[in-house]
mmCIF file of C-alpha atoms in Angstrom:
data_model
loop_
_atom_site.group_PDB
_atom_site.id
_atom_site.type_symbol
_atom_site.label_atom_id
_atom_site.label_comp_id
_atom_site.label_asym_id
_atom_site.label_seq_id
_atom_site.Cartn_x
_atom_site.Cartn_y
_atom_site.Cartn_z
ATOM 1 C CA MET V 1 0.004 0.001 -0.004
ATOM 2 C CA GLU V 2 1.215 3.519 -0.788
ATOM 3 C CA LYS V 3 1.927 5.823 2.124
ATOM 4 C CA ALA V 4 3.794 8.937 3.097
ATOM 5 C CA VAL V 5 7.007 7.939 4.841
ATOM 6 C CA ALA V 6 9.154 10.354 6.824
ATOM 7 C CA PHE V 7 12.677 9.561 7.915
ATOM 8 C CA LEU V 8 13.984 11.784 10.709
ATOM 9 C CA ASP V 9 17.523 11.798 12.033
ATOM 10 C CA LEU V 10 18.544 13.610 15.221
ATOM 11 C CA LEU V 11 20.893 16.420 14.251
ATOM 12 C CA ALA V 12 24.366 16.313 15.887
ATOM 13 C CA PHE V 13 23.490 13.268 17.992
ATOM 14 C CA SER V 14 26.703 11.378 17.246
ATOM 15 C CA SER V 15 28.944 14.230 18.367
ATOM 16 C CA ARG V 16 26.907 14.724 21.534
ATOM 17 C CA ILE V 17 27.173 11.053 22.408
ATOM 18 C CA ARG V 18 30.945 11.388 22.207
ATOM 19 C CA GLU V 19 30.819 14.350 24.594
ATOM 20 C CA ASN V 20 28.287 13.206 27.186
ATOM 21 C CA THR V 21 25.994 10.214 26.714
ATOM 22 C CA PRO V 22 23.382 11.002 29.437
ATOM 23 C CA GLU V 23 22.917 14.554 28.150
ATOM 24 C CA ALA V 24 22.652 13.369 24.546
ATOM 25 C CA LEU V 25 20.043 10.778 25.507
ATOM 26 C CA MET V 26 17.754 13.498 26.845
ATOM 27 C CA ALA V 27 16.634 14.076 23.241
ATOM 28 C CA PHE V 28 14.771 10.770 23.418
ATOM 29 C CA THR V 29 13.021 11.831 26.620
ATOM 30 C CA ASN V 30 12.082 15.108 24.955
ATOM 31 C CA TYR V 31 10.405 13.649 21.890
ATOM 32 C CA ARG V 32 8.855 10.821 23.888
ATOM 33 C CA THR V 33 7.194 13.434 26.107
ATOM 34 C CA ILE V 34 5.923 15.342 23.063
ATOM 35 C CA LEU V 35 4.532 12.207 21.434
ATOM 36 C CA GLN V 36 3.050 10.784 24.623
ATOM 37 C CA THR V 37 1.373 14.087 25.520
ATOM 38 C CA ALA V 38 -0.133 14.369 22.033
ATOM 39 C CA TRP V 39 -1.445 10.817 22.272
ATOM 40 C CA GLN V 40 -2.999 11.393 25.702
ATOM 41 C CA ASP V 41 -4.579 14.659 24.555
ATOM 42 C CA SER V 42 -6.152 12.909 21.568
ATOM 43 C CA GLN V 43 -7.680 10.283 23.854
ATOM 44 C CA ARG V 44 -8.945 12.659 26.518
ATOM 45 C CA HIS V 45 -9.958 15.534 24.238
ATOM 46 C CA PRO V 46 -10.760 14.343 20.702
ATOM 47 C CA VAL V 47 -11.045 16.954 17.972
ATOM 48 C CA GLU V 48 -14.847 16.702 18.026
ATOM 49 C CA SER V 49 -14.917 17.876 21.665
ATOM 50 C CA TYR V 50 -13.564 21.319 20.747
ATOM 51 C CA PRO V 51 -15.614 24.280 19.482
ATOM 52 C CA GLU V 52 -15.860 24.154 15.705
ATOM 53 C CA VAL V 53 -13.713 27.266 15.301
ATOM 54 C CA LEU V 54 -10.767 25.446 16.930
ATOM 55 C CA ARG V 55 -11.090 22.029 15.351
ATOM 56 C CA GLU V 56 -8.842 22.603 12.353
ATOM 57 C CA LEU V 57 -6.054 24.003 14.536
ATOM 58 C CA VAL V 58 -6.369 21.115 16.978
ATOM 59 C CA ALA V 59 -6.399 18.538 14.178
ATOM 60 C CA ARG V 60 -3.204 19.932 12.651
ATOM 61 C CA SER V 61 -1.388 19.714 15.967
ATOM 62 C CA GLY V 62 -2.366 16.093 16.618
ATOM 63 C CA ILE V 63 -0.770 12.799 15.618
ATOM 64 C CA ASP V 64 -3.729 10.777 14.345
ATOM 65 C CA SER V 65 -2.292 10.694 10.804
ATOM 66 C CA PHE V 66 0.703 8.744 12.127
ATOM 67 C CA GLU V 67 -0.128 5.098 11.418
ATOM 68 C CA HIS V 68 3.387 4.046 12.344
ATOM 69 C CA PHE V 69 5.976 5.807 14.508
ATOM 70 C CA LEU V 70 9.051 3.617 14.705
ATOM 71 C CA PRO V 71 12.155 4.944 16.484
ATOM 72 C CA PHE V 72 15.533 3.222 16.310
ATOM 73 C CA SER V 73 18.708 4.697 17.787
ATOM 74 C CA ASP V 74 18.875 8.340 16.625
ATOM 75 C CA SER V 75 16.397 7.868 13.765
ATOM 76 C CA ILE V 76 12.611 7.695 13.422
ATOM 77 C CA PHE V 77 10.374 6.330 10.669
ATOM 78 C CA ILE V 78 6.837 7.717 10.528
ATOM 79 C CA ALA V 79 4.185 6.662 8.020
ATOM 80 C CA GLY V 80 0.639 7.691 7.153
ATOM 81 C CA GLU V 81 -1.893 7.699 4.319
ATOM 82 C CA ASP V 82 -3.133 11.333 4.288
ATOM 83 C CA PRO V 83 -0.248 13.349 2.808
ATOM 84 C CA SER V 84 -1.523 16.820 3.745
ATOM 85 C CA MET V 85 -2.498 16.087 7.330
ATOM 86 C CA PHE V 86 0.623 13.957 7.724
ATOM 87 C CA LEU V 87 2.832 16.867 6.648
ATOM 88 C CA MET V 88 1.139 19.348 8.964
ATOM 89 C CA GLN V 89 1.159 17.047 11.973
ATOM 90 C CA LEU V 90 4.787 16.150 11.305
ATOM 91 C CA GLY V 91 5.599 19.866 11.238
ATOM 92 C CA HIS V 92 3.919 20.392 14.592
ATOM 93 C CA PHE V 93 5.742 17.423 16.106
ATOM 94 C CA VAL V 94 9.166 18.647 14.961
ATOM 95 C CA LEU V 95 8.395 22.198 16.115
ATOM 96 C CA ASN V 96 7.273 21.037 19.557
ATOM 97 C CA CYS V 97 10.442 18.993 19.956
ATOM 98 C CA PHE V 98 12.520 22.134 19.464
ATOM 99 C CA ARG V 99 10.287 24.334 21.622
ATOM 100 C CA PHE V 100 10.659 21.841 24.468
ATOM 101 C CA THR V 101 14.056 23.364 25.360
ATOM 102 C CA ALA V 102 14.083 26.567 23.264
ATOM 103 C CA ARG V 103 13.368 28.879 26.192
ATOM 104 C CA HIS V 104 16.835 28.094 27.576
ATOM 105 C CA TYR V 105 18.456 29.511 24.443
ATOM 106 C CA LEU V 106 16.304 32.654 24.447
ATOM 107 C CA GLN V 107 18.200 34.182 27.383
ATOM 108 C CA PRO V 108 21.032 31.722 28.002
ATOM 109 C CA GLU V 109 23.131 31.752 31.145
ATOM 110 C CA ASP V 110 26.229 31.777 28.931
ATOM 111 C CA ARG V 111 25.835 33.127 25.397
ATOM 112 C CA ALA V 112 29.010 31.343 24.333
ATOM 113 C CA ASN V 113 27.428 28.080 25.489
ATOM 114 C CA PRO V 114 23.641 28.546 25.232
ATOM 115 C CA THR V 115 22.762 24.908 25.919
ATOM 116 C CA GLN V 116 24.355 25.046 29.370
ATOM 117 C CA VAL V 117 21.916 25.342 32.285
ATOM 118 C CA THR V 118 22.285 25.360 36.048
ATOM 119 C CA ILE V 119 20.087 22.909 37.928
ATOM 120 C CA PRO V 120 19.413 23.457 41.663
ATOM 121 C CA GLU V 121 19.598 20.301 43.759
ATOM 122 C CA ILE V 122 19.025 19.393 47.385
ATOM 123 C CA GLY V 123 21.576 17.092 48.983
ATOM 124 C CA ARG V 124 23.187 16.358 52.322
ATOM 125 C CA GLY V 125 26.416 17.808 53.571
ATOM 126 C CA PRO V 126 29.157 15.970 55.504
ATOM 127 C CA ASP V 127 27.233 16.580 58.720
ATOM 128 C CA GLY V 128 24.072 15.029 57.312
ATOM 129 C CA HIS V 129 22.138 18.284 57.067
ATOM 130 C CA LEU V 130 20.294 19.277 53.917
ATOM 131 C CA VAL V 131 22.216 21.635 51.666
ATOM 132 C CA ALA V 132 21.420 23.384 48.394
ATOM 133 C CA LYS V 133 23.712 22.561 45.493
ATOM 134 C CA GLU V 134 23.930 23.519 41.856
ATOM 135 C CA THR V 135 24.806 21.271 38.947
ATOM 136 C CA GLN V 136 25.622 22.386 35.438
ATOM 137 C CA MET V 137 24.491 20.357 32.466
ATOM 138 C CA HIS V 138 23.481 20.793 28.837
ATOM 139 C CA TYR V 139 19.978 20.875 27.400
ATOM 140 C CA PHE V 140 20.716 20.204 23.749
ATOM 141 C CA PRO V 141 18.087 21.165 21.151
ATOM 142 C CA THR V 142 16.027 18.325 19.723
ATOM 143 C CA LEU V 143 16.335 19.052 16.010
ATOM 144 C CA PHE V 144 15.785 16.697 13.090
ATOM 145 C CA ARG V 145 16.973 16.486 9.509
ATOM 146 C CA GLY V 146 15.157 14.185 7.157
ATOM 147 C CA GLY V 147 13.134 13.380 4.099
ATOM 148 C CA ILE V 148 9.583 12.475 3.117
ATOM 149 C CA ALA V 149 8.603 10.197 0.261
ATOM 150 C CA TRP V 150 5.342 8.818 -1.135
ATOM 151 C CA GLY V 151 5.024 5.274 -2.344
ATOM 152 C CA GLU V 152 5.405 1.669 -1.373
ATOM 153 C CA ALA V 153 5.664 1.136 2.380
ATOM 154 C CA VAL V 154 4.978 -2.332 3.742
ATOM 155 C CA PRO V 155 4.509 -2.794 7.508
ATOM 156 C CA ILE V 156 6.297 -5.944 8.622
ATOM 157 C CA SER V 157 6.839 -7.743 11.900
ATOM 158 C CA LEU V 158 10.277 -9.105 12.705
ATOM 159 C CA PHE V 159 11.563 -11.510 15.324
ATOM 160 C CA GLY V 160 13.835 -9.841 17.834
ATOM 161 C CA ILE V 161 15.416 -10.397 21.224
ATOM 162 C CA VAL V 162 15.194 -7.896 24.093
ATOM 163 C CA GLN V 163 16.980 -8.729 27.325
ATOM 164 C CA ARG V 164 17.213 -12.351 26.179
ATOM 165 C CA ASN V 165 13.461 -12.597 25.600
ATOM 166 C CA PRO V 166 11.860 -13.045 22.164
ATOM 167 C CA VAL V 167 9.747 -10.118 20.973
ATOM 168 C CA GLU V 168 7.883 -9.045 17.854
ATOM 169 C CA ILE V 169 9.364 -5.842 16.451
ATOM 170 C CA ALA V 170 7.438 -3.600 14.022
ATOM 171 C CA ASN V 171 9.285 -2.383 10.948
ATOM 172 C CA LEU V 172 8.695 -0.803 7.545
ATOM 173 C CA ALA V 173 10.106 -1.706 4.151
ATOM 174 C CA GLY V 174 9.562 -0.491 0.608
ATOM 175 C CA LYS V 175 10.623 1.988 -2.017
ATOM 176 C CA ALA V 176 9.298 5.020 -0.117
ATOM 177 C CA VAL V 177 11.363 4.024 2.904
ATOM 178 C CA VAL V 178 14.524 3.850 0.824
ATOM 179 C CA GLU V 179 13.785 7.189 -0.867
ATOM 180 C CA ALA V 180 13.060 8.996 2.406
ATOM 181 C CA VAL V 181 16.358 7.827 3.883
ATOM 182 C CA GLY V 182 18.250 8.967 0.801
ATOM 183 C CA LEU V 183 16.826 12.492 0.980
ATOM 184 C CA GLU V 184 18.179 13.205 4.451
ATOM 185 C CA SER V 185 21.764 13.665 3.316
ATOM 186 C CA LYS V 186 20.960 16.188 0.557
ATOM 187 C CA VAL V 187 20.744 19.243 2.822
ATOM 188 C CA LYS V 188 22.387 20.878 5.816
ATOM 189 C CA GLY V 189 20.640 21.903 8.990
ATOM 190 C CA PRO V 190 17.322 20.814 10.533
ATOM 191 C CA ARG V 191 15.498 20.607 7.230
ATOM 192 C CA ILE V 192 12.981 18.048 5.953
ATOM 193 C CA ILE V 193 12.744 17.764 2.180
ATOM 194 C CA PHE V 194 10.725 15.870 -0.405
ATOM 195 C CA ALA V 195 10.388 15.516 -4.148
ATOM 196 C CA LYS V 196 7.785 17.032 -6.468
ATOM 197 C CA ASP V 197 5.593 13.928 -6.594
ATOM 198 C CA PHE V 198 4.850 14.266 -2.886
ATOM 199 C CA TYR V 199 4.349 18.032 -3.156
ATOM 200 C CA GLU V 200 1.707 17.535 -5.854
ATOM 201 C CA ARG V 201 -0.370 15.441 -3.440
ATOM 202 C CA LEU V 202 -0.623 18.260 -0.905
ATOM 203 C CA ASN V 203 -3.688 20.468 -0.582
ATOM 204 C CA ASP V 204 -3.510 24.270 -0.492
ATOM 205 C CA ALA V 205 -3.570 24.389 3.317
ATOM 206 C CA ALA V 206 -0.474 22.199 3.552
ATOM 207 C CA ARG V 207 1.361 24.031 0.757
ATOM 208 C CA VAL V 208 1.399 27.183 2.873
ATOM 209 C CA TYR V 209 4.118 25.431 4.905
ATOM 210 C CA VAL V 210 6.248 24.414 1.932
ATOM 211 C CA LYS V 211 8.769 26.108 -0.343
ATOM 212 C CA GLU V 212 11.112 25.026 -3.094
ATOM 213 C CA THR V 213 14.681 24.291 -2.081
ATOM 214 C CA GLU V 214 17.904 25.287 -3.791
ATOM 215 C CA ILE V 215 17.911 21.761 -5.270
ATOM 216 C CA LYS V 216 15.804 21.672 -8.422
ATOM 217 C CA GLY V 217 12.714 19.508 -8.097
ATOM 218 C CA TYR V 218 12.789 19.338 -4.286
ATOM 219 C CA PHE V 219 10.703 21.092 -1.654
ATOM 220 C CA GLU V 220 11.004 21.499 2.096
ATOM 221 C CA LEU V 221 8.725 21.568 5.097
ATOM 222 C CA LEU V 222 8.672 24.994 6.747
ATOM 223 C CA TRP V 223 8.023 23.503 10.169
ATOM 224 C CA PRO V 224 8.794 26.669 12.194
ATOM 225 C CA GLY V 225 5.744 28.200 10.499
ATOM 226 C CA PHE V 226 3.443 26.116 12.678
ATOM 227 C CA HIS V 227 4.579 28.250 15.614
ATOM 228 C CA TYR V 228 2.140 30.969 14.546
ATOM 229 C CA ILE V 229 -1.614 31.162 15.089
ATOM 230 C CA LEU V 230 -2.539 33.301 12.106
ATOM 231 C CA SER V 231 -6.068 33.978 13.353
ATOM 232 C CA ASN V 232 -4.466 36.232 15.984
ATOM 233 C CA GLY V 233 -3.653 38.708 13.226
ATOM 234 C CA SER V 234 -0.561 40.849 12.810
ATOM 235 C CA ARG V 235 0.277 40.862 16.517
ATOM 236 C CA GLU V 236 1.277 37.213 16.112
ATOM 237 C CA THR V 237 4.458 38.420 14.391
ATOM 238 C CA ASN V 238 5.680 39.439 17.856
ATOM 239 C CA SER V 239 6.302 35.774 18.647
ATOM 240 C CA PHE V 240 8.920 35.586 15.860
ATOM 241 C CA ARG V 241 11.713 36.267 18.329
ATOM 242 C CA ASP V 242 10.726 33.196 20.374
ATOM 243 C CA LEU V 243 12.192 31.066 17.579
ATOM 244 C CA PHE V 244 14.609 33.507 15.956
ATOM 245 C CA ILE V 245 16.670 34.436 19.025
ATOM 246 C CA PRO V 246 17.228 30.821 20.153
ATOM 247 C CA ALA V 247 18.262 29.886 16.612
ATOM 248 C CA VAL V 248 20.649 32.851 16.403
ATOM 249 C CA ASN V 249 22.202 32.079 19.796
ATOM 250 C CA LEU V 250 22.768 28.450 18.795
ATOM 251 C CA TRP V 251 24.369 29.549 15.518
ATOM 252 C CA ARG V 252 26.652 32.067 17.211
ATOM 253 C CA ALA V 253 27.856 29.424 19.637
ATOM 254 C CA HIS V 254 28.766 27.151 16.702
ATOM 255 C CA ASN V 255 29.990 29.810 14.283
ATOM 256 C CA HIS V 256 33.403 29.091 12.758
ATOM 257 C CA THR V 257 33.031 25.408 13.623
ATOM 258 C CA ALA V 258 32.120 22.388 11.499
ATOM 259 C CA SER V 259 28.500 22.803 12.652
ATOM 260 C CA SER V 260 28.186 26.449 11.658
ATOM 261 C CA GLU V 261 26.316 25.874 8.396
ATOM 262 C CA HIS V 262 23.782 23.564 10.055
ATOM 263 C CA TYR V 263 22.774 26.265 12.523
ATOM 264 C CA PHE V 264 22.816 29.138 10.041
ATOM 265 C CA ARG V 265 20.503 27.083 7.845
ATOM 266 C CA PHE V 266 18.240 26.856 10.876
ATOM 267 C CA VAL V 267 18.181 30.642 11.215
ATOM 268 C CA GLU V 268 17.335 30.883 7.502
ATOM 269 C CA LEU V 269 14.561 28.324 7.954
ATOM 270 C CA VAL V 270 12.968 30.296 10.791
ATOM 271 C CA VAL V 271 13.011 33.487 8.706
ATOM 272 C CA MET V 272 11.697 31.918 5.497
ATOM 273 C CA SER V 273 8.976 29.997 7.353
ATOM 274 C CA THR V 274 7.763 33.171 9.004
ATOM 275 C CA ILE V 275 7.692 35.110 5.745
ATOM 276 C CA LYS V 276 5.839 32.373 3.863
ATOM 277 C CA VAL V 277 3.044 31.821 6.372
ATOM 278 C CA PHE V 278 2.382 35.522 6.962
ATOM 279 C CA GLU V 279 2.502 36.237 3.237
ATOM 280 C CA SER V 280 -0.198 33.580 2.760
ATOM 281 C CA ALA V 281 -2.366 35.462 5.251
ATOM 282 C CA GLY V 282 -1.870 38.858 3.588
ATOM 283 C CA MET V 283 0.520 40.121 6.283
ATOM 284 C CA LEU V 284 3.809 40.120 4.373
ATOM 285 C CA GLN V 285 4.871 43.711 5.070
ATOM 286 C CA VAL V 286 4.230 43.590 8.802
ATOM 287 C CA SER V 287 6.171 40.328 9.036
ATOM 288 C CA LEU V 288 9.093 41.783 7.061
ATOM 289 C CA GLN V 289 9.138 44.813 9.338
ATOM 290 C CA THR V 290 9.272 42.586 12.417
ATOM 291 C CA ILE V 291 11.955 40.357 10.922
ATOM 292 C CA ARG V 292 14.152 43.263 9.810
ATOM 293 C CA GLN V 293 13.923 44.800 13.254
ATOM 294 C CA ALA V 294 14.855 41.500 14.919
ATOM 295 C CA ILE V 295 17.821 40.996 12.581
ATOM 296 C CA THR V 296 19.051 44.523 13.298
ATOM 297 C CA THR V 297 18.580 44.153 17.064
ATOM 298 C CA ALA V 298 20.537 40.898 16.949
ATOM 299 C CA GLN V 299 23.368 42.831 15.233
ATOM 300 C CA LEU V 300 23.083 40.716 12.103
ATOM 301 C CA GLY V 301 22.653 43.556 9.640
ATOM 302 C CA ASP V 302 25.425 42.102 7.488
ATOM 303 C CA LYS V 303 23.299 38.945 7.135
ATOM 304 C CA MET V 304 20.100 40.799 6.170
ATOM 305 C CA GLN V 305 20.233 39.981 2.465
ATOM 306 C CA ALA V 306 21.310 36.378 3.057
ATOM 307 C CA LEU V 307 18.388 35.821 5.419
ATOM 308 C CA LEU V 308 15.678 37.683 3.494
ATOM 309 C CA LYS V 309 16.801 36.463 0.058
ATOM 310 C CA ASP V 310 14.319 37.575 -2.627
ATOM 311 C CA TYR V 311 12.361 39.572 -0.033
ATOM 312 C CA HIS V 312 15.322 41.844 0.741
ATOM 313 C CA ARG V 313 14.072 44.670 -1.508
ATOM 314 C CA ARG V 314 10.378 44.301 -0.741
#
């Protein structure tokens, strides 16, 4: 049966494992919490229980289009049959994974090391009395790079062994699986791309969150765009900095390193996503004004043209 298949790979996971395994593994806790919360919300508060005016927004932020969600190591395979709803719910999932820790990068304790946080702890001193302590650790961003493909995807069950006990393990195989995996390596940064045949299956609502990439014939998911509730009007542009500043602080911390391009691509993605979704709602100029002001305030005026691209003169 044909399905949409997404392959997601945790960005920078290998290097983080080499630095500190427990801190790197927190990414799994983060996305498990996001997925589990979405599942529980769907059971307790189904879409039909909301006022009609909210149902579309609630549906887009759910996970009911995910027929299969199969994690393995630092990768995830997700599959579903409704391409448009699948794309929008995937975008919300990826966005929520980043927002889970993004507040720490908005006003970091150490701008040179924005993922570092100080955790208060209660322990006992040498005399046995309770004492307050502080521990420093890293909250790394949960960011994914990946691909989406449409086509053959066959659910299969495999024999496995877990802690010496036999278990049935769900898996996926097929041409769409192979294609989705192959797309992941075509781009830098936390980007999710797909070919034209998948794009053509999307409805107009989903296409708002899509743009063509620099690679001919390929498109990408503008997942930061799901951050905005467009029905709030132009004042919603004020929430741009909630994504932009964390992305900028992460890039600055990695600038002039091997990871620099990955994080600058993230900054670009936040800007382009914001422009595209507000343009679709007839609020292009107010969004450009907000974005230009944020870029200037962040002292990135020399990057203005690179970030705004074709919108630089508009």
